[in-house]
JSON list of C-alpha atoms in Angstrom, two decimals:
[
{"chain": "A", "resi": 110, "resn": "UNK", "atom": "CA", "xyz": [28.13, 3.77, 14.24]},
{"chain": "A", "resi": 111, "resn": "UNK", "atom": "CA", "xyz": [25.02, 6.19, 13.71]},
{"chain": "A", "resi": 112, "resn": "UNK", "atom": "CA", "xyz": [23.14, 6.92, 16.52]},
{"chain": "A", "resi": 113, "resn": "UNK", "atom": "CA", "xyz": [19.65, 6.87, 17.53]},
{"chain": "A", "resi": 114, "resn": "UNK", "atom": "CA", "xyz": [17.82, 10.25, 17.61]},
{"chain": "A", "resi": 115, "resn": "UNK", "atom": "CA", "xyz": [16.93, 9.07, 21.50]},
{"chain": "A", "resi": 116, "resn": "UNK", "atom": "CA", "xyz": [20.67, 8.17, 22.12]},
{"chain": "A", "resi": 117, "resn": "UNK", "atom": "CA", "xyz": [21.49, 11.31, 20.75]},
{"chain": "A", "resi": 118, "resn": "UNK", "atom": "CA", "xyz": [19.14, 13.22, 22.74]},
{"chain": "A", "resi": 119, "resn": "UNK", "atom": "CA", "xyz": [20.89, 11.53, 25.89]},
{"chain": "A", "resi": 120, "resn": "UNK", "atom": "CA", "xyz": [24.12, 11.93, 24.80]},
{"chain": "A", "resi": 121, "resn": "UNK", "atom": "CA", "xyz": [23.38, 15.86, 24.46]},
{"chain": "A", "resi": 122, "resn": "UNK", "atom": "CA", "xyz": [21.48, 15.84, 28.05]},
{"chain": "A", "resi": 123, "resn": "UNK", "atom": "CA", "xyz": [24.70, 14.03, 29.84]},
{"chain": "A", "resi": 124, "resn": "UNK", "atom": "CA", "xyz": [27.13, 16.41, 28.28]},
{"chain": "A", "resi": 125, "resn": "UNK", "atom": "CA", "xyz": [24.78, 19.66, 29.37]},
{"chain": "A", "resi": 126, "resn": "UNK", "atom": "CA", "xyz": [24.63, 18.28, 32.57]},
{"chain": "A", "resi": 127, "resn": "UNK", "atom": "CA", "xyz": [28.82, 17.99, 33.25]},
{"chain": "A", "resi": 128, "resn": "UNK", "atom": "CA", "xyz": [29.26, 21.20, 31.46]},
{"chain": "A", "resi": 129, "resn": "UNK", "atom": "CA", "xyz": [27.30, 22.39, 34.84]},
{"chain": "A", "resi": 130, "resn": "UNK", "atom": "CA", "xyz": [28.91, 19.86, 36.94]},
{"chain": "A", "resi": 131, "resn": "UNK", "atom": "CA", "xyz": [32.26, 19.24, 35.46]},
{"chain": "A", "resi": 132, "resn": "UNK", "atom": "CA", "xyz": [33.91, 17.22, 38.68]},
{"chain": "A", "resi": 133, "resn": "UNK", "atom": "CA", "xyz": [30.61, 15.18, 38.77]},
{"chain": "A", "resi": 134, "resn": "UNK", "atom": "CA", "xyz": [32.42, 11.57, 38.74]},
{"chain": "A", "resi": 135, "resn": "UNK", "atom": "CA", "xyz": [29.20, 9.62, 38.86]},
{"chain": "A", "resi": 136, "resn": "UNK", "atom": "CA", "xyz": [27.85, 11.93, 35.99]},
{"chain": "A", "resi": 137, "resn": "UNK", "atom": "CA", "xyz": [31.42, 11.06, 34.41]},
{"chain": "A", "resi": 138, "resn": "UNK", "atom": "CA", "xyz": [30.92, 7.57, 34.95]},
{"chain": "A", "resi": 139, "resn": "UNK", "atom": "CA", "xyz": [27.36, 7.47, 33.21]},
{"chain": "A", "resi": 140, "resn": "UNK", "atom": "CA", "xyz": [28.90, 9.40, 29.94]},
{"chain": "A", "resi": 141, "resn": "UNK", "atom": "CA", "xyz": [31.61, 6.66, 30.00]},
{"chain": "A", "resi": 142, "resn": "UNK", "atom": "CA", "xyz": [28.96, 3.92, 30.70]},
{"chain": "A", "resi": 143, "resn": "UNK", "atom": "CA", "xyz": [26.36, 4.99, 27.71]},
{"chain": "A", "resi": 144, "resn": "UNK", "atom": "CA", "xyz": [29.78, 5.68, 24.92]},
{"chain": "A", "resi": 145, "resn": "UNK", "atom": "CA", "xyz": [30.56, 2.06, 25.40]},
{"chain": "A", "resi": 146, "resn": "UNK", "atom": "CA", "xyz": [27.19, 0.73, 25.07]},
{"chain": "A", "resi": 147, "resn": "UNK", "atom": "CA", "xyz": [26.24, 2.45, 22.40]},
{"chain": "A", "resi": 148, "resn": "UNK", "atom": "CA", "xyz": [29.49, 2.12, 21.05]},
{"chain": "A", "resi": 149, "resn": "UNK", "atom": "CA", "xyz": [29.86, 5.71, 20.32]},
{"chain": "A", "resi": 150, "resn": "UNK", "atom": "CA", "xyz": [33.46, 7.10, 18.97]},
{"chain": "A", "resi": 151, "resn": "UNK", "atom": "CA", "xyz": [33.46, 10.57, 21.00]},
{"chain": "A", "resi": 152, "resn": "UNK", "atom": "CA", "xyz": [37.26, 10.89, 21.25]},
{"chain": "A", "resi": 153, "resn": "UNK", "atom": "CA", "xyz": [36.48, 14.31, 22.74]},
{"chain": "A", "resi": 154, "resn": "UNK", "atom": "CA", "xyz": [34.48, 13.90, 25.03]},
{"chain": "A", "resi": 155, "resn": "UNK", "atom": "CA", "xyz": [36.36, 10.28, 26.48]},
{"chain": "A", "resi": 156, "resn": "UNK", "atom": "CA", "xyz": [39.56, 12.45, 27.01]},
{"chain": "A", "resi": 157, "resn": "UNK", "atom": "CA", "xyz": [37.86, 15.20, 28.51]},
{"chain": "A", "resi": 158, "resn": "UNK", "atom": "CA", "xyz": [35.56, 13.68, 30.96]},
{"chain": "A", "resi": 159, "resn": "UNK", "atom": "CA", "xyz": [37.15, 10.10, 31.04]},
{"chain": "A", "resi": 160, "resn": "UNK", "atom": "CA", "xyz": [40.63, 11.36, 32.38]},
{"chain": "A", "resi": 161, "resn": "UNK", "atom": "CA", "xyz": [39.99, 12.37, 35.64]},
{"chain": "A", "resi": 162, "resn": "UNK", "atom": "CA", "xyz": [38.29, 9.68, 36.29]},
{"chain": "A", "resi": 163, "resn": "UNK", "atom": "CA", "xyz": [41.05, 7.78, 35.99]},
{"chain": "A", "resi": 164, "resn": "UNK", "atom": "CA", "xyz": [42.81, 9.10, 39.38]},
{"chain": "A", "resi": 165, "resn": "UNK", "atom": "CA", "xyz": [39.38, 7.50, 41.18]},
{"chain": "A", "resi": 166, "resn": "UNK", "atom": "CA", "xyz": [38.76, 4.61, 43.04]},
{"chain": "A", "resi": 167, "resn": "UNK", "atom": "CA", "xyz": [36.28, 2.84, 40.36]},
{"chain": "A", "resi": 168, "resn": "UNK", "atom": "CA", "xyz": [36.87, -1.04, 40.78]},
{"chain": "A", "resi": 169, "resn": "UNK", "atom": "CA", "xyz": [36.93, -2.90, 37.60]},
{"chain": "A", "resi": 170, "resn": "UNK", "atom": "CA", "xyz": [35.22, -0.02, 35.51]},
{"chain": "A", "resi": 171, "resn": "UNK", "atom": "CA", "xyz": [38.39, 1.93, 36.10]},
{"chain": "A", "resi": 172, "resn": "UNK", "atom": "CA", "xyz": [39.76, -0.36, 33.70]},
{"chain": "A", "resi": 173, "resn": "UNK", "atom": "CA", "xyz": [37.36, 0.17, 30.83]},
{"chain": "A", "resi": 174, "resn": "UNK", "atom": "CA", "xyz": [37.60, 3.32, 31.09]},
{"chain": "A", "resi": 175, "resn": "UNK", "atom": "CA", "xyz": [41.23, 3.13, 30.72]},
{"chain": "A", "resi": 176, "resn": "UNK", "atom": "CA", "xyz": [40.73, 1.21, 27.22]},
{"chain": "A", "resi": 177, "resn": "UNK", "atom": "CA", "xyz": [38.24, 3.89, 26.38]},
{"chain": "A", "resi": 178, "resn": "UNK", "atom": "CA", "xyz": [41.02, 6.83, 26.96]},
{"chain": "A", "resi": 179, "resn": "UNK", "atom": "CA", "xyz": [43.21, 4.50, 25.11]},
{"chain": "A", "resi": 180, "resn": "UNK", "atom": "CA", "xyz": [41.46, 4.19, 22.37]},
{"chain": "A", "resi": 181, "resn": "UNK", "atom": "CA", "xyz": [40.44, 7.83, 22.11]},
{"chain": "A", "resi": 182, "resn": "UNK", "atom": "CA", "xyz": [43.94, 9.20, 22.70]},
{"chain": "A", "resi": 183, "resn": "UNK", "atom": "CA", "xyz": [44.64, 7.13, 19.41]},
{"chain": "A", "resi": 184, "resn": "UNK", "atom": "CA", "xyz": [42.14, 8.67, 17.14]},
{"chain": "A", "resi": 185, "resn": "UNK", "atom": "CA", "xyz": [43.37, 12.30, 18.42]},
{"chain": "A", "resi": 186, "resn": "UNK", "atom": "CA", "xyz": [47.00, 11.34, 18.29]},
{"chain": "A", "resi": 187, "resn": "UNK", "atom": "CA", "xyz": [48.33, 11.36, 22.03]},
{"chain": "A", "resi": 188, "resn": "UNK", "atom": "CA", "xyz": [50.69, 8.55, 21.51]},
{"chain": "A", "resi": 189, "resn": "UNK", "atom": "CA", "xyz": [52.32, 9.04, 25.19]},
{"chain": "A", "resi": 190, "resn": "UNK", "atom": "CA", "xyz": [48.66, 9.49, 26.48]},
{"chain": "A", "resi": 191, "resn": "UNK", "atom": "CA", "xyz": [47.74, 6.32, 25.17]},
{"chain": "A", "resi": 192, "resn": "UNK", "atom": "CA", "xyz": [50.96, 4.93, 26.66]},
{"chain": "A", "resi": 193, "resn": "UNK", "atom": "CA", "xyz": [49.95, 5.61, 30.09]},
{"chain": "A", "resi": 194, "resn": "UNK", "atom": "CA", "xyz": [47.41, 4.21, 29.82]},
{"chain": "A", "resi": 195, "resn": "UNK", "atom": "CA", "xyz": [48.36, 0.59, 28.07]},
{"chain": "A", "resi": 196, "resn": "UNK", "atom": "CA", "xyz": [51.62, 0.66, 30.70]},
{"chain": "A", "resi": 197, "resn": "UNK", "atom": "CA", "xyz": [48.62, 1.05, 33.53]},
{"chain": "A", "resi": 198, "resn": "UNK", "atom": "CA", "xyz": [47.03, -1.84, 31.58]},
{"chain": "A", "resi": 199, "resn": "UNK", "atom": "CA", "xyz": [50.02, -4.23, 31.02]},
{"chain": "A", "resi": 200, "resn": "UNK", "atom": "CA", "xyz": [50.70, -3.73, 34.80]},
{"chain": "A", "resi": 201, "resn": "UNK", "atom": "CA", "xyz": [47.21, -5.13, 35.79]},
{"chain": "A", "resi": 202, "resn": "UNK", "atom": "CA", "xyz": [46.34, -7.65, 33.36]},
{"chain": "A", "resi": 203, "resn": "UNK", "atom": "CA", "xyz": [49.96, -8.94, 32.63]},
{"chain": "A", "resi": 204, "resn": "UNK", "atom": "CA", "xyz": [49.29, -11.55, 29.59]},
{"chain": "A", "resi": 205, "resn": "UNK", "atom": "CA", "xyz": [45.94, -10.29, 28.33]},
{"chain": "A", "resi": 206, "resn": "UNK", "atom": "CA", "xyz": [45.56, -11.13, 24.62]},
{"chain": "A", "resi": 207, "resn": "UNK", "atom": "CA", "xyz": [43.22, -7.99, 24.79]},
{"chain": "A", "resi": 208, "resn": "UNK", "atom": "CA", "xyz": [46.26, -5.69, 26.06]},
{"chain": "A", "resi": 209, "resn": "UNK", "atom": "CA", "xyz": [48.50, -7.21, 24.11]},
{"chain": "A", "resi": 210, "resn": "UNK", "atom": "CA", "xyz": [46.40, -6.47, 21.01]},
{"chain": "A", "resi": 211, "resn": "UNK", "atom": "CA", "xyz": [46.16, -2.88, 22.14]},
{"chain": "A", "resi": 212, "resn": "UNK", "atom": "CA", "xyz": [50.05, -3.06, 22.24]},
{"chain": "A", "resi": 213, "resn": "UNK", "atom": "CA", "xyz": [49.58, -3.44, 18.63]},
{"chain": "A", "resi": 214, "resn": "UNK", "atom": "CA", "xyz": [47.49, -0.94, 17.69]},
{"chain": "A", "resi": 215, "resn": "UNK", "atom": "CA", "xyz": [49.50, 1.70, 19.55]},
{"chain": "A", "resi": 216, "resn": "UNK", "atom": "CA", "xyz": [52.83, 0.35, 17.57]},
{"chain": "A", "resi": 217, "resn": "UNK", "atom": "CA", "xyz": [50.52, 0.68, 14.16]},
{"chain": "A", "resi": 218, "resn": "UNK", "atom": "CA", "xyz": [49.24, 4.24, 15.58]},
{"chain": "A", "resi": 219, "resn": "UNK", "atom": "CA", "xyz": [53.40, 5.05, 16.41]},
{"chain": "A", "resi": 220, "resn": "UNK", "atom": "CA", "xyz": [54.34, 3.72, 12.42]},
{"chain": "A", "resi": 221, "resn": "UNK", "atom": "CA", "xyz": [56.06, 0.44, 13.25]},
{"chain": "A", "resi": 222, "resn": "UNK", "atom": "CA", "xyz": [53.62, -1.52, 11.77]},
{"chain": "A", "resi": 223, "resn": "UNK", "atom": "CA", "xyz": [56.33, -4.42, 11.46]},
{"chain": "A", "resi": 224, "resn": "UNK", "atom": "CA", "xyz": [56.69, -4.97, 15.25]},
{"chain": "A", "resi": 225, "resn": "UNK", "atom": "CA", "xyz": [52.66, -4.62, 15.42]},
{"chain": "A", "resi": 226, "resn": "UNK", "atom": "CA", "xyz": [52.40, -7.91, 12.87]},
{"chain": "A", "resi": 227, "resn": "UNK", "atom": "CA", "xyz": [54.84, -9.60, 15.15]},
{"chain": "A", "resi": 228, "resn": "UNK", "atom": "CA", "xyz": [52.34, -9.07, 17.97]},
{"chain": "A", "resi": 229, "resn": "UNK", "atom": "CA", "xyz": [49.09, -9.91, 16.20]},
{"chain": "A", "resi": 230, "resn": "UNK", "atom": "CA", "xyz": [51.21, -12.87, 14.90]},
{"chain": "A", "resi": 231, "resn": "UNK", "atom": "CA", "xyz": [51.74, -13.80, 18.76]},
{"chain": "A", "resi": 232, "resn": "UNK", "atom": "CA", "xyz": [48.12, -13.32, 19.61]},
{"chain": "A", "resi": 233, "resn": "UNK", "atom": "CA", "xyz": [46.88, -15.84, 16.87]},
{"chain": "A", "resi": 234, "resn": "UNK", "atom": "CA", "xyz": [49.80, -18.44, 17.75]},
{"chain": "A", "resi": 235, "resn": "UNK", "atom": "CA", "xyz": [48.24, -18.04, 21.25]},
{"chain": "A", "resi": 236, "resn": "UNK", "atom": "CA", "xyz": [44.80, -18.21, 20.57]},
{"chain": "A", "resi": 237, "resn": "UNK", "atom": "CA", "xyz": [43.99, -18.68, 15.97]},
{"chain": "A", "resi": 238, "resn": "UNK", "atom": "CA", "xyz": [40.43, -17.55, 17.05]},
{"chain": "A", "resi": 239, "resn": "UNK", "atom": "CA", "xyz": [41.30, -14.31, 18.05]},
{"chain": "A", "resi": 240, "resn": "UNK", "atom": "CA", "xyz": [39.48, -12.23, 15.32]},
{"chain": "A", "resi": 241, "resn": "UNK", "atom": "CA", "xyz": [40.40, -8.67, 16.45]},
{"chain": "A", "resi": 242, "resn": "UNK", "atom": "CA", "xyz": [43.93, -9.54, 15.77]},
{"chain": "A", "resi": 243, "resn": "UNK", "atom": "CA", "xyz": [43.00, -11.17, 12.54]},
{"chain": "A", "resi": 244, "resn": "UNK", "atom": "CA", "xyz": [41.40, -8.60, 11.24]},
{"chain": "A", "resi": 245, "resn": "UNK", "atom": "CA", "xyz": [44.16, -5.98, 12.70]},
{"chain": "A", "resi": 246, "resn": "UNK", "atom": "CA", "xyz": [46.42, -7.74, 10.60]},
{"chain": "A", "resi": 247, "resn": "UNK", "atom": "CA", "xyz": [44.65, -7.00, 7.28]},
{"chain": "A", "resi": 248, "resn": "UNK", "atom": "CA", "xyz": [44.56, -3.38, 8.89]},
{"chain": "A", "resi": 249, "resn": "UNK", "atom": "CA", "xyz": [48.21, -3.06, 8.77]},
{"chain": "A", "resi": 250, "resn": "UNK", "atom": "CA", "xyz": [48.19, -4.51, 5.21]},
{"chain": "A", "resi": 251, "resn": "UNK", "atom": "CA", "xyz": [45.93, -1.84, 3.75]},
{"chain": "A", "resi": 252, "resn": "UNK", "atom": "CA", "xyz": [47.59, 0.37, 5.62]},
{"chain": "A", "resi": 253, "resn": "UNK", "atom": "CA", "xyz": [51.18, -0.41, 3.97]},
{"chain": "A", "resi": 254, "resn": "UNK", "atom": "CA", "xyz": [49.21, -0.80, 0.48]},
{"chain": "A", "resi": 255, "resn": "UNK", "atom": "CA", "xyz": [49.76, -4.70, 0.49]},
{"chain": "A", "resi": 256, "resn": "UNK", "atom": "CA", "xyz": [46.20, -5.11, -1.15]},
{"chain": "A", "resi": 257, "resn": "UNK", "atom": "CA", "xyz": [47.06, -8.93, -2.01]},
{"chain": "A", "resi": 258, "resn": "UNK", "atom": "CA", "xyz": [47.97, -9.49, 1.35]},
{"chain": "A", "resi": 259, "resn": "UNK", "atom": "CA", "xyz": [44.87, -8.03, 2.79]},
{"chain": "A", "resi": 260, "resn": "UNK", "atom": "CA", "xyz": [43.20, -10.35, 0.33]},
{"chain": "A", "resi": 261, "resn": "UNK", "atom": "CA", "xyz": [44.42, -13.10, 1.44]},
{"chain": "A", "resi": 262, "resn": "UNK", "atom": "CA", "xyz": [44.68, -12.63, 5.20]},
{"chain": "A", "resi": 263, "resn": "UNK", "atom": "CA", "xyz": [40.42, -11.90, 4.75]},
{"chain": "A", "resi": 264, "resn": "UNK", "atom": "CA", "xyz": [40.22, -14.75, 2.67]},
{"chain": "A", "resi": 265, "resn": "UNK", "atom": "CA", "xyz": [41.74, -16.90, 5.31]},
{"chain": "A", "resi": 266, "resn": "UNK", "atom": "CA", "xyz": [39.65, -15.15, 7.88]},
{"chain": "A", "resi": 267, "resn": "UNK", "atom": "CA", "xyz": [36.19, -15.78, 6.43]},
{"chain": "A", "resi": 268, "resn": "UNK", "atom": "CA", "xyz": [36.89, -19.40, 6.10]},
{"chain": "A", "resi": 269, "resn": "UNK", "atom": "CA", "xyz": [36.53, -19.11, 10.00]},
{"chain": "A", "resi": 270, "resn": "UNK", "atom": "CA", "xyz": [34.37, -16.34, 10.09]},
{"chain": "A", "resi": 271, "resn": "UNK", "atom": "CA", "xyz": [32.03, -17.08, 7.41]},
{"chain": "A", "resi": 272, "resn": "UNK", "atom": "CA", "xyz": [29.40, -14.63, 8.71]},
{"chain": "A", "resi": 273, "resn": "UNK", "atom": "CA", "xyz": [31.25, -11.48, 8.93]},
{"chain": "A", "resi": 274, "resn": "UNK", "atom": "CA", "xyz": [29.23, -9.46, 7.01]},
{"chain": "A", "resi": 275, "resn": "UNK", "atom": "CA", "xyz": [31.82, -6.94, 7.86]},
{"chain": "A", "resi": 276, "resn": "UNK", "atom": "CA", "xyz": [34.51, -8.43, 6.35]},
{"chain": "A", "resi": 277, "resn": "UNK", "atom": "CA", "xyz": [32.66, -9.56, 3.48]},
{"chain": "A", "resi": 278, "resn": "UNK", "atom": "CA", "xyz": [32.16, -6.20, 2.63]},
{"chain": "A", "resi": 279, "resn": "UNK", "atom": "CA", "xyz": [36.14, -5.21, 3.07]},
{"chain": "A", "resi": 280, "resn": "UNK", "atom": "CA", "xyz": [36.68, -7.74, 1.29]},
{"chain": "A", "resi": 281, "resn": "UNK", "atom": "CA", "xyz": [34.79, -6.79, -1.93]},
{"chain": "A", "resi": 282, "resn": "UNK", "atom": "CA", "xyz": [36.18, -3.34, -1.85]},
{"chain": "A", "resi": 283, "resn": "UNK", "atom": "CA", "xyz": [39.57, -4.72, -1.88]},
{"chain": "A", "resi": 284, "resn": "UNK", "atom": "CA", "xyz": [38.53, -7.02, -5.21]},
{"chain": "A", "resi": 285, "resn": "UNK", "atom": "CA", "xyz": [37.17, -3.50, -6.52]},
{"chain": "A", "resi": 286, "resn": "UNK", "atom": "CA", "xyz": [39.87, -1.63, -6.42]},
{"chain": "A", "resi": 287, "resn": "UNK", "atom": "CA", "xyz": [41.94, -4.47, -7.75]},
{"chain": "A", "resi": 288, "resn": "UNK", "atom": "CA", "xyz": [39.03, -4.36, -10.44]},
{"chain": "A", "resi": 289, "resn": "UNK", "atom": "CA", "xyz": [38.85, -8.39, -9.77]},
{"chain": "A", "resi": 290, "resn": "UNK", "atom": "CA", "xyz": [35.05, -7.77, -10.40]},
{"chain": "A", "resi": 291, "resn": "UNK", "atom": "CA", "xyz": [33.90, -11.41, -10.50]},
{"chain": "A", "resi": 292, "resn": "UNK", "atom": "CA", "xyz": [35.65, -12.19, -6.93]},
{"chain": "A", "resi": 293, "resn": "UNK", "atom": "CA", "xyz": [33.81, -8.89, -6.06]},
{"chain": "A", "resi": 294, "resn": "UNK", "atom": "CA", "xyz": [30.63, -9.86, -6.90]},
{"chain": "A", "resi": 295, "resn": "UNK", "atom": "CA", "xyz": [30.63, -13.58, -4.84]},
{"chain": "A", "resi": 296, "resn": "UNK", "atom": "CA", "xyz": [31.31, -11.52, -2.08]},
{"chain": "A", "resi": 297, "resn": "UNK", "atom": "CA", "xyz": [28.58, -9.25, -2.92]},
{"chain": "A", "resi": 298, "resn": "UNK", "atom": "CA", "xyz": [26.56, -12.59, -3.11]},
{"chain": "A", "resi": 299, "resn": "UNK", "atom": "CA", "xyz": [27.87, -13.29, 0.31]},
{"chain": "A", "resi": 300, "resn": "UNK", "atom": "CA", "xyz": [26.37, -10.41, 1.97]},
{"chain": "A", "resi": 301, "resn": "UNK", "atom": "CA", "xyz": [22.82, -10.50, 0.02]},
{"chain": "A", "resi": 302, "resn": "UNK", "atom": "CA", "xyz": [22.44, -14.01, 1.77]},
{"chain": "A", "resi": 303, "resn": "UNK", "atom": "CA", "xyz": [23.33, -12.46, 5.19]},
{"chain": "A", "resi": 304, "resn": "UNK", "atom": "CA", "xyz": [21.49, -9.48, 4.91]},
{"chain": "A", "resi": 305, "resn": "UNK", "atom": "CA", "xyz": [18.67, -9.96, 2.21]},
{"chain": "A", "resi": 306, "resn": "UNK", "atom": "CA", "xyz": [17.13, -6.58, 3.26]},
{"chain": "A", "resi": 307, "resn": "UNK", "atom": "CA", "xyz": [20.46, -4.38, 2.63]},
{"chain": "A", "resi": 308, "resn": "UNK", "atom": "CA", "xyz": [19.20, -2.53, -1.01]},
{"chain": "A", "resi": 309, "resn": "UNK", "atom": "CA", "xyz": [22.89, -1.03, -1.46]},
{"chain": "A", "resi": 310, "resn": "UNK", "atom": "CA", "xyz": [24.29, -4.93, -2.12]},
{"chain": "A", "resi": 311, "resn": "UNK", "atom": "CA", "xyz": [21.97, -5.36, -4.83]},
{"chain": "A", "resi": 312, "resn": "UNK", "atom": "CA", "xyz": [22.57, -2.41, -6.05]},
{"chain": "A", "resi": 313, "resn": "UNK", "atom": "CA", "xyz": [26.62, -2.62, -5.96]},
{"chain": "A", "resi": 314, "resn": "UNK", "atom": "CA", "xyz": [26.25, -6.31, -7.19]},
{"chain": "A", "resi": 315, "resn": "UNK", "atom": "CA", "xyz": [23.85, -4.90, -9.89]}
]
């Protein structure tokens, strides 16, 4: 997600301030604080200032920051990193549909994208709501290159989440590059009606 030139501006001050006071937890703890509200993806700066904190008494924001070094030893490729950190999270939430969906994505991030399906398959049995495993689903389909699948699995999806003007989106880039311009251009209708003010659907559906 872009930033704000103010959450920027934070962002810079917090990471001046633990270059001077690297073993700062509570500074640590207010980088880790302001990447998940604003929803940052610092993979960097999570691993190197969210790892300590993990050996720290923190109460239940030990645990998000355990997600956060999850999810950041993903995008930098530290499989057994990220291990350690879903075993830590099996071990306390035993049963989460949240961990178990992480399971997944560290089988997609380790190639066995098969075993991955079979968990986001369990998570929807469980609970056919679950739209983070839906939509990790058409993840691993894109990934393989199973563009009809992904198709349909978004298809299905958007009859439940009609207003995903996310998925709308994937959606029509799919029916692009299947040059299935018609279906592309409902869902380009789709996301005019959600977001009227958006000038790069008109000019796509143009």
């Amino acid at each position: 997600l872009a930033m704000s030139a103010n959450d920027a501006l934070e962002l810079d001050q917090l990471v001046e301030q633990l270059k001077k006071k690297p073993s700062s937890s509570s500074l640590g703890e207010e980088l880790m604080s302001f990447l998940r509200r604003t929803r940052a993806r610092r993979p960097d700066l999570v691993l190197r200032y969210g790892c300590p904190l993990l050996k720290k008494n923190l109460g239940a924001q030990l645990w998000d920051i355990h997600e956060q070094v999850f999810i950041a030893a993903l995008d930098l490729h530290q499989l057994e990193l990220a291990l350690t950190s879903l075993e830590a999270m099996q071990k306390n939430f035993p049963g989460s549909l949240r961990v178990r969906r992480l399971e997944g994505k560290h089988l997609e991030a380790s190639g066995q994208y098969e075993d991955a399906m079979i968990v986001y398959d369990e998570i929807l049995k469980e609970d056919p709501t679950h739209s983070a495993a839906w939509r990790s689903k058409v993840c691993v389909h894109r990934a393989l290159g199973h563009s009809a699948e992904a198709i349909r699995e978004l298809i299905e999806y958007l009859e439940v989440f009609a207003s995903d003007a996310d998925a709308w989106q994937e959606l029509a880039d799919l029916y692009l590059g299947e040059q299935q311009l018609e279906h592309a251009k409902f869902c380009y209708e789709e996301l005019i009606l959600h977001t009227p003010q958006n000038y790069l659907f008109h000019s796509k559906y143009a």
